[in-house]
Amino acid sequence: MKRTSHLLIFLLSVLTFTACKKQDKNQVFKNKIDSDQNSVAVHNQDEDAMAEDKKLPLTSLAVSESDFNFGNIKKGSHVEHTYVITNTGDQPLIISTVRPGCGCTVPDYTKAPILPKQKGKVTLKFDSSAFEGLQNKYAEVYTNTEKSPVVLTFTANVQVK
């Protein structure tokens, strides 16, 4: 009798553990679907913003520099650089979105229209935590210019110390 109750407890434990594992896998799958749907929604918003740019009168821009070198940085450090954007045309310049090449780069940019001959900015913030060695990163800046997107790049030599 005692042996049967131990066996029964063991079987119930296995079933409970298996049921929990199955639920965890289902939750992971559901989280993956939610994440994918959020990515699609953000992508669709970006596409809508870019389509709106094409309806606006075109202008032109100049970038203070399209490439920046952070040099040597320590792994785990957070660095940022601001690129200055000048509206060289005769229509307001609209930056609709800035799309970084990877999740390690977070953009911030001028959201208001940049009037002719005025300046705006695009700041790229880089988290080096997941990297080692020479890194080349980029972000695409979508605007109401003929040559959109404008690509901004930076490099960093991430050192482990």
PDB file of N, CA, C and O in Angstrom, residues 12-69:
ATOM      1  N   LEU A  12       1.858  11.642 -10.179  1.00  0.00           N
ATOM      2  CA  LEU A  12       1.204  12.949 -10.145  1.00  0.00           C
ATOM      3  C   LEU A  12       2.222  14.074 -10.285  1.00  0.00           C
ATOM      4  O   LEU A  12       1.984  15.076 -10.963  1.00  0.00           O
ATOM      5  N   SER A  13       3.372  13.906  -9.659  1.00  0.00           N
ATOM      6  CA  SER A  13       4.437  14.917  -9.757  1.00  0.00           C
ATOM      7  C   SER A  13       4.923  15.041 -11.195  1.00  0.00           C
ATOM      8  O   SER A  13       5.119  16.145 -11.709  1.00  0.00           O
ATOM      9  N   VAL A  14       5.117  13.906 -11.849  1.00  0.00           N
ATOM     10  CA  VAL A  14       5.573  13.914 -13.247  1.00  0.00           C
ATOM     11  C   VAL A  14       4.530  14.582 -14.133  1.00  0.00           C
ATOM     12  O   VAL A  14       4.867  15.419 -14.984  1.00  0.00           O
ATOM     13  N   LEU A  15       3.273  14.242 -13.933  1.00  0.00           N
ATOM     14  CA  LEU A  15       2.210  14.848 -14.741  1.00  0.00           C
ATOM     15  C   LEU A  15       2.122  16.354 -14.504  1.00  0.00           C
ATOM     16  O   LEU A  15       1.957  17.136 -15.447  1.00  0.00           O
ATOM     17  N   THR A  16       2.232  16.773 -13.269  1.00  0.00           N
ATOM     18  CA  THR A  16       2.187  18.198 -12.944  1.00  0.00           C
ATOM     19  C   THR A  16       3.362  18.924 -13.586  1.00  0.00           C
ATOM     20  O   THR A  16       3.210  19.985 -14.193  1.00  0.00           O
ATOM     21  N   PHE A  17       4.554  18.351 -13.469  1.00  0.00           N
ATOM     22  CA  PHE A  17       5.756  18.951 -14.050  1.00  0.00           C
ATOM     23  C   PHE A  17       5.607  19.053 -15.568  1.00  0.00           C
ATOM     24  O   PHE A  17       5.891  20.080 -16.178  1.00  0.00           O
ATOM     25  N   THR A  18       5.123  17.990 -16.199  1.00  0.00           N
ATOM     26  CA  THR A  18       4.934  17.986 -17.653  1.00  0.00           C
ATOM     27  C   THR A  18       3.902  19.021 -18.062  1.00  0.00           C
ATOM     28  O   THR A  18       4.092  19.740 -19.045  1.00  0.00           O
ATOM     29  N   ALA A  19       2.825  19.124 -17.324  1.00  0.00           N
ATOM     30  CA  ALA A  19       1.784  20.099 -17.641  1.00  0.00           C
ATOM     31  C   ALA A  19       2.334  21.519 -17.523  1.00  0.00           C
ATOM     32  O   ALA A  19       2.055  22.374 -18.351  1.00  0.00           O
ATOM     33  N   CYS A  20       3.144  21.771 -16.495  1.00  0.00           N
ATOM     34  CA  CYS A  20       3.753  23.095 -16.329  1.00  0.00           C
ATOM     35  C   CYS A  20       4.700  23.396 -17.472  1.00  0.00           C
ATOM     36  O   CYS A  20       4.729  24.496 -17.993  1.00  0.00           O
ATOM     37  N   LYS A  21       5.486  22.422 -17.875  1.00  0.00           N
ATOM     38  CA  LYS A  21       6.421  22.626 -18.982  1.00  0.00           C
ATOM     39  C   LYS A  21       5.660  22.951 -20.262  1.00  0.00           C
ATOM     40  O   LYS A  21       6.043  23.820 -21.019  1.00  0.00           O
ATOM     41  N   LYS A  22       4.558  22.229 -20.502  1.00  0.00           N
ATOM     42  CA  LYS A  22       3.775  22.468 -21.705  1.00  0.00           C
ATOM     43  C   LYS A  22       3.183  23.870 -21.675  1.00  0.00           C
ATOM     44  O   LYS A  22       3.192  24.583 -22.662  1.00  0.00           O
ATOM     45  N   GLN A  23       2.714  24.300 -20.522  1.00  0.00           N
ATOM     46  CA  GLN A  23       2.165  25.639 -20.386  1.00  0.00           C
ATOM     47  C   GLN A  23       3.254  26.678 -20.636  1.00  0.00           C
ATOM     48  O   GLN A  23       3.032  27.673 -21.296  1.00  0.00           O
ATOM     49  N   ASP A  24       4.471  26.449 -20.112  1.00  0.00           N
ATOM     50  CA  ASP A  24       5.577  27.374 -20.326  1.00  0.00           C
ATOM     51  C   ASP A  24       5.892  27.500 -21.818  1.00  0.00           C
ATOM     52  O   ASP A  24       6.105  28.593 -22.326  1.00  0.00           O
ATOM     53  N   LYS A  25       5.912  26.369 -22.540  1.00  0.00           N
ATOM     54  CA  LYS A  25       6.174  26.410 -23.983  1.00  0.00           C
ATOM     55  C   LYS A  25       5.078  27.179 -24.700  1.00  0.00           C
ATOM     56  O   LYS A  25       5.350  27.961 -25.603  1.00  0.00           O
ATOM     57  N   ASN A  26       3.832  26.960 -24.294  1.00  0.00           N
ATOM     58  CA  ASN A  26       2.728  27.693 -24.902  1.00  0.00           C
ATOM     59  C   ASN A  26       2.849  29.186 -24.629  1.00  0.00           C
ATOM     60  O   ASN A  26       2.593  30.016 -25.493  1.00  0.00           O
ATOM     61  N   GLN A  27       3.270  29.545 -23.415  1.00  0.00           N
ATOM     62  CA  GLN A  27       3.437  30.952 -23.065  1.00  0.00           C
ATOM     63  C   GLN A  27       4.563  31.571 -23.894  1.00  0.00           C
ATOM     64  O   GLN A  27       4.448  32.680 -24.374  1.00  0.00           O
ATOM     65  N   VAL A  28       5.667  30.823 -24.047  1.00  0.00           N
ATOM     66  CA  VAL A  28       6.788  31.310 -24.872  1.00  0.00           C
ATOM     67  C   VAL A  28       6.308  31.533 -26.299  1.00  0.00           C
ATOM     68  O   VAL A  28       6.605  32.555 -26.919  1.00  0.00           O
ATOM     69  N   PHE A  29       5.556  30.587 -26.838  1.00  0.00           N
ATOM     70  CA  PHE A  29       5.030  30.716 -28.193  1.00  0.00           C
ATOM     71  C   PHE A  29       4.099  31.922 -28.299  1.00  0.00           C
ATOM     72  O   PHE A  29       4.186  32.699 -29.234  1.00  0.00           O
ATOM     73  N   LYS A  30       3.221  32.112 -27.296  1.00  0.00           N
ATOM     74  CA  LYS A  30       2.307  33.253 -27.296  1.00  0.00           C
ATOM     75  C   LYS A  30       3.103  34.561 -27.224  1.00  0.00           C
ATOM     76  O   LYS A  30       2.808  35.507 -27.940  1.00  0.00           O
ATOM     77  N   ASN A  31       4.145  34.611 -26.359  1.00  0.00           N
ATOM     78  CA  ASN A  31       4.975  35.813 -26.272  1.00  0.00           C
ATOM     79  C   ASN A  31       5.668  36.101 -27.594  1.00  0.00           C
ATOM     80  O   ASN A  31       5.798  37.248 -27.995  1.00  0.00           O
ATOM     81  N   LYS A  32       6.116  35.049 -28.288  1.00  0.00           N
ATOM     82  CA  LYS A  32       6.771  35.215 -29.596  1.00  0.00           C
ATOM     83  C   LYS A  32       5.780  35.795 -30.597  1.00  0.00           C
ATOM     84  O   LYS A  32       6.109  36.716 -31.344  1.00  0.00           O
ATOM     85  N   ILE A  33       4.551  35.292 -30.605  1.00  0.00           N
ATOM     86  CA  ILE A  33       3.525  35.817 -31.513  1.00  0.00           C
ATOM     87  C   ILE A  33       3.247  37.283 -31.193  1.00  0.00           C
ATOM     88  O   ILE A  33       3.193  38.122 -32.084  1.00  0.00           O
ATOM     89  N   ASP A  34       3.078  37.606 -29.898  1.00  0.00           N
ATOM     90  CA  ASP A  34       2.830  38.996 -29.501  1.00  0.00           C
ATOM     91  C   ASP A  34       3.976  39.894 -29.942  1.00  0.00           C
ATOM     92  O   ASP A  34       3.761  40.988 -30.448  1.00  0.00           O
ATOM     93  N   SER A  35       5.205  39.425 -29.758  1.00  0.00           N
ATOM     94  CA  SER A  35       6.388  40.198 -30.154  1.00  0.00           C
ATOM     95  C   SER A  35       6.395  40.422 -31.661  1.00  0.00           C
ATOM     96  O   SER A  35       6.666  41.519 -32.142  1.00  0.00           O
ATOM     97  N   ASP A  36       6.107  39.368 -32.428  1.00  0.00           N
ATOM     98  CA  ASP A  36       6.074  39.488 -33.888  1.00  0.00           C
ATOM     99  C   ASP A  36       4.984  40.457 -34.325  1.00  0.00           C
ATOM    100  O   ASP A  36       5.186  41.260 -35.236  1.00  0.00           O
ATOM    101  N   GLN A  37       3.816  40.406 -33.677  1.00  0.00           N
ATOM    102  CA  GLN A  37       2.729  41.313 -34.030  1.00  0.00           C
ATOM    103  C   GLN A  37       3.109  42.753 -33.715  1.00  0.00           C
ATOM    104  O   GLN A  37       2.801  43.665 -34.481  1.00  0.00           O
ATOM    105  N   ASN A  38       3.798  42.982 -32.589  1.00  0.00           N
ATOM    106  CA  ASN A  38       4.265  44.330 -32.262  1.00  0.00           C
ATOM    107  C   ASN A  38       5.273  44.815 -33.284  1.00  0.00           C
ATOM    108  O   ASN A  38       5.256  45.966 -33.694  1.00  0.00           O
ATOM    109  N   SER A  39       6.175  43.932 -33.729  1.00  0.00           N
ATOM    110  CA  SER A  39       7.161  44.299 -34.744  1.00  0.00           C
ATOM    111  C   SER A  39       6.470  44.678 -36.044  1.00  0.00           C
ATOM    112  O   SER A  39       6.842  45.644 -36.699  1.00  0.00           O
ATOM    113  N   VAL A  40       5.446  43.917 -36.429  1.00  0.00           N
ATOM    114  CA  VAL A  40       4.700  44.220 -37.648  1.00  0.00           C
ATOM    115  C   VAL A  40       3.991  45.562 -37.505  1.00  0.00           C
ATOM    116  O   VAL A  40       4.000  46.381 -38.423  1.00  0.00           O
ATOM    117  N   ALA A  41       3.414  45.828 -36.338  1.00  0.00           N
ATOM    118  CA  ALA A  41       2.709  47.095 -36.122  1.00  0.00           C
ATOM    119  C   ALA A  41       3.670  48.269 -36.228  1.00  0.00           C
ATOM    120  O   ALA A  41       3.369  49.272 -36.873  1.00  0.00           O
ATOM    121  N   VAL A  42       4.852  48.148 -35.616  1.00  0.00           N
ATOM    122  CA  VAL A  42       5.851  49.220 -35.698  1.00  0.00           C
ATOM    123  C   VAL A  42       6.304  49.388 -37.136  1.00  0.00           C
ATOM    124  O   VAL A  42       6.418  50.501 -37.639  1.00  0.00           O
ATOM    125  N   HIS A  43       6.544  48.280 -37.830  1.00  0.00           N
ATOM    126  CA  HIS A  43       6.960  48.338 -39.231  1.00  0.00           C
ATOM    127  C   HIS A  43       5.893  49.027 -40.082  1.00  0.00           C
ATOM    128  O   HIS A  43       6.206  49.860 -40.919  1.00  0.00           O
ATOM    129  N   ASN A  44       4.627  48.692 -39.836  1.00  0.00           N
ATOM    130  CA  ASN A  44       3.532  49.325 -40.590  1.00  0.00           C
ATOM    131  C   ASN A  44       3.455  50.818 -40.299  1.00  0.00           C
ATOM    132  O   ASN A  44       3.202  51.615 -41.202  1.00  0.00           O
ATOM    133  N   GLN A  45       3.688  51.229 -39.048  1.00  0.00           N
ATOM    134  CA  GLN A  45       3.700  52.653 -38.720  1.00  0.00           C
ATOM    135  C   GLN A  45       4.825  53.356 -39.459  1.00  0.00           C
ATOM    136  O   GLN A  45       4.647  54.450 -39.981  1.00  0.00           O
ATOM    137  N   ASP A  46       6.012  52.724 -39.515  1.00  0.00           N
ATOM    138  CA  ASP A  46       7.140  53.292 -40.243  1.00  0.00           C
ATOM    139  C   ASP A  46       6.803  53.420 -41.724  1.00  0.00           C
ATOM    140  O   ASP A  46       7.089  54.434 -42.353  1.00  0.00           O
ATOM    141  N   GLU A  47       6.196  52.376 -42.280  1.00  0.00           N
ATOM    142  CA  GLU A  47       5.825  52.400 -43.699  1.00  0.00           C
ATOM    143  C   GLU A  47       4.807  53.516 -43.973  1.00  0.00           C
ATOM    144  O   GLU A  47       4.907  54.217 -44.976  1.00  0.00           O
ATOM    145  N   ASP A  48       3.847  53.692 -43.064  1.00  0.00           N
ATOM    146  CA  ASP A  48       2.865  54.767 -43.216  1.00  0.00           C
ATOM    147  C   ASP A  48       3.542  56.126 -43.186  1.00  0.00           C
ATOM    148  O   ASP A  48       3.240  57.005 -43.988  1.00  0.00           O
ATOM    149  N   ALA A  49       4.482  56.308 -42.263  1.00  0.00           N
ATOM    150  CA  ALA A  49       5.205  57.581 -42.150  1.00  0.00           C
ATOM    151  C   ALA A  49       6.025  57.842 -43.405  1.00  0.00           C
ATOM    152  O   ALA A  49       6.059  58.963 -43.919  1.00  0.00           O
ATOM    153  N   MET A  50       6.673  56.812 -43.941  1.00  0.00           N
ATOM    154  CA  MET A  50       7.478  56.982 -45.155  1.00  0.00           C
ATOM    155  C   MET A  50       6.591  57.295 -46.353  1.00  0.00           C
ATOM    156  O   MET A  50       6.963  58.093 -47.216  1.00  0.00           O
ATOM    157  N   ALA A  51       5.420  56.690 -46.415  1.00  0.00           N
ATOM    158  CA  ALA A  51       4.492  56.979 -47.508  1.00  0.00           C
ATOM    159  C   ALA A  51       4.018  58.429 -47.428  1.00  0.00           C
ATOM    160  O   ALA A  51       3.879  59.109 -48.450  1.00  0.00           O
ATOM    161  N   GLU A  52       3.794  58.914 -46.211  1.00  0.00           N
ATOM    162  CA  GLU A  52       3.401  60.313 -46.022  1.00  0.00           C
ATOM    163  C   GLU A  52       4.509  61.259 -46.493  1.00  0.00           C
ATOM    164  O   GLU A  52       4.243  62.306 -47.062  1.00  0.00           O
ATOM    165  N   ASP A  53       5.777  60.892 -46.236  1.00  0.00           N
ATOM    166  CA  ASP A  53       6.905  61.712 -46.677  1.00  0.00           C
ATOM    167  C   ASP A  53       6.874  61.934 -48.182  1.00  0.00           C
ATOM    168  O   ASP A  53       7.184  63.021 -48.660  1.00  0.00           O
ATOM    169  N   LYS A  54       6.519  60.902 -48.913  1.00  0.00           N
ATOM    170  CA  LYS A  54       6.523  60.993 -50.373  1.00  0.00           C
ATOM    171  C   LYS A  54       5.418  61.922 -50.882  1.00  0.00           C
ATOM    172  O   LYS A  54       5.483  62.397 -51.999  1.00  0.00           O
ATOM    173  N   LYS A  55       4.408  62.189 -50.063  1.00  0.00           N
ATOM    174  CA  LYS A  55       3.325  63.103 -50.444  1.00  0.00           C
ATOM    175  C   LYS A  55       3.705  64.559 -50.179  1.00  0.00           C
ATOM    176  O   LYS A  55       3.088  65.467 -50.700  1.00  0.00           O
ATOM    177  N   LEU A  56       4.717  64.770 -49.322  1.00  0.00           N
ATOM    178  CA  LEU A  56       5.135  66.123 -48.963  1.00  0.00           C
ATOM    179  C   LEU A  56       6.017  66.706 -50.066  1.00  0.00           C
ATOM    180  O   LEU A  56       6.675  65.964 -50.801  1.00  0.00           O
ATOM    181  N   PRO A  57       6.061  68.047 -50.166  1.00  0.00           N
ATOM    182  CA  PRO A  57       6.994  68.652 -51.122  1.00  0.00           C
ATOM    183  C   PRO A  57       8.422  68.252 -50.745  1.00  0.00           C
ATOM    184  O   PRO A  57       8.785  68.242 -49.564  1.00  0.00           O
ATOM    185  N   LEU A  58       9.215  67.909 -51.759  1.00  0.00           N
ATOM    186  CA  LEU A  58      10.578  67.482 -51.502  1.00  0.00           C
ATOM    187  C   LEU A  58      11.475  68.670 -51.187  1.00  0.00           C
ATOM    188  O   LEU A  58      11.254  69.781 -51.656  1.00  0.00           O
ATOM    189  N   THR A  59      12.473  68.389 -50.378  1.00  0.00           N
ATOM    190  CA  THR A  59      13.481  69.383 -50.030  1.00  0.00           C
ATOM    191  C   THR A  59      14.839  68.696 -50.074  1.00  0.00           C
ATOM    192  O   THR A  59      14.939  67.561 -50.555  1.00  0.00           O
ATOM    193  N   SER A  60      15.858  69.338 -49.593  1.00  0.00           N
ATOM    194  CA  SER A  60      17.187  68.729 -49.566  1.00  0.00           C
ATOM    195  C   SER A  60      17.810  68.956 -48.201  1.00  0.00           C
ATOM    196  O   SER A  60      17.360  69.802 -47.430  1.00  0.00           O
ATOM    197  N   LEU A  61      18.850  68.181 -47.917  1.00  0.00           N
ATOM    198  CA  LEU A  61      19.489  68.292 -46.608  1.00  0.00           C
ATOM    199  C   LEU A  61      20.988  68.090 -46.733  1.00  0.00           C
ATOM    200  O   LEU A  61      21.480  67.552 -47.719  1.00  0.00           O
ATOM    201  N   ALA A  62      21.673  68.528 -45.701  1.00  0.00           N
ATOM    202  CA  ALA A  62      23.101  68.269 -45.553  1.00  0.00           C
ATOM    203  C   ALA A  62      23.317  67.711 -44.151  1.00  0.00           C
ATOM    204  O   ALA A  62      22.652  68.136 -43.200  1.00  0.00           O
ATOM    205  N   VAL A  63      24.229  66.772 -44.042  1.00  0.00           N
ATOM    206  CA  VAL A  63      24.537  66.151 -42.754  1.00  0.00           C
ATOM    207  C   VAL A  63      25.941  66.586 -42.345  1.00  0.00           C
ATOM    208  O   VAL A  63      26.863  66.590 -43.171  1.00  0.00           O
ATOM    209  N   SER A  64      26.098  66.959 -41.079  1.00  0.00           N
ATOM    210  CA  SER A  64      27.400  67.414 -40.586  1.00  0.00           C
ATOM    211  C   SER A  64      28.480  66.368 -40.855  1.00  0.00           C
ATOM    212  O   SER A  64      29.606  66.708 -41.203  1.00  0.00           O
ATOM    213  N   GLU A  65      28.124  65.135 -40.695  1.00  0.00           N
ATOM    214  CA  GLU A  65      29.006  64.005 -40.985  1.00  0.00           C
ATOM    215  C   GLU A  65      28.113  62.780 -41.083  1.00  0.00           C
ATOM    216  O   GLU A  65      27.158  62.654 -40.326  1.00  0.00           O
ATOM    217  N   SER A  66      28.406  61.911 -42.025  1.00  0.00           N
ATOM    218  CA  SER A  66      27.561  60.723 -42.143  1.00  0.00           C
ATOM    219  C   SER A  66      28.169  59.523 -41.433  1.00  0.00           C
ATOM    220  O   SER A  66      27.513  58.500 -41.278  1.00  0.00           O
ATOM    221  N   ASP A  67      29.434  59.648 -40.984  1.00  0.00           N
ATOM    222  CA  ASP A  67      30.101  58.560 -40.283  1.00  0.00           C
ATOM    223  C   ASP A  67      30.833  59.131 -39.065  1.00  0.00           C
ATOM    224  O   ASP A  67      31.420  60.213 -39.142  1.00  0.00           O
ATOM    225  N   PHE A  68      30.774  58.392 -37.961  1.00  0.00           N
ATOM    226  CA  PHE A  68      31.460  58.826 -36.742  1.00  0.00           C
ATOM    227  C   PHE A  68      32.207  57.634 -36.149  1.00  0.00           C
ATOM    228  O   PHE A  68      31.710  56.507 -36.189  1.00  0.00           O
ATOM    229  N   ASN A  69      33.395  57.895 -35.597  1.00  0.00           N
ATOM    230  CA  ASN A  69      34.190  56.846 -34.975  1.00  0.00           C
ATOM    231  C   ASN A  69      34.310  57.126 -33.479  1.00  0.00           C
ATOM    232  O   ASN A  69      34.907  58.122 -33.081  1.00  0.00           O
TER     233      ASN A  69
END
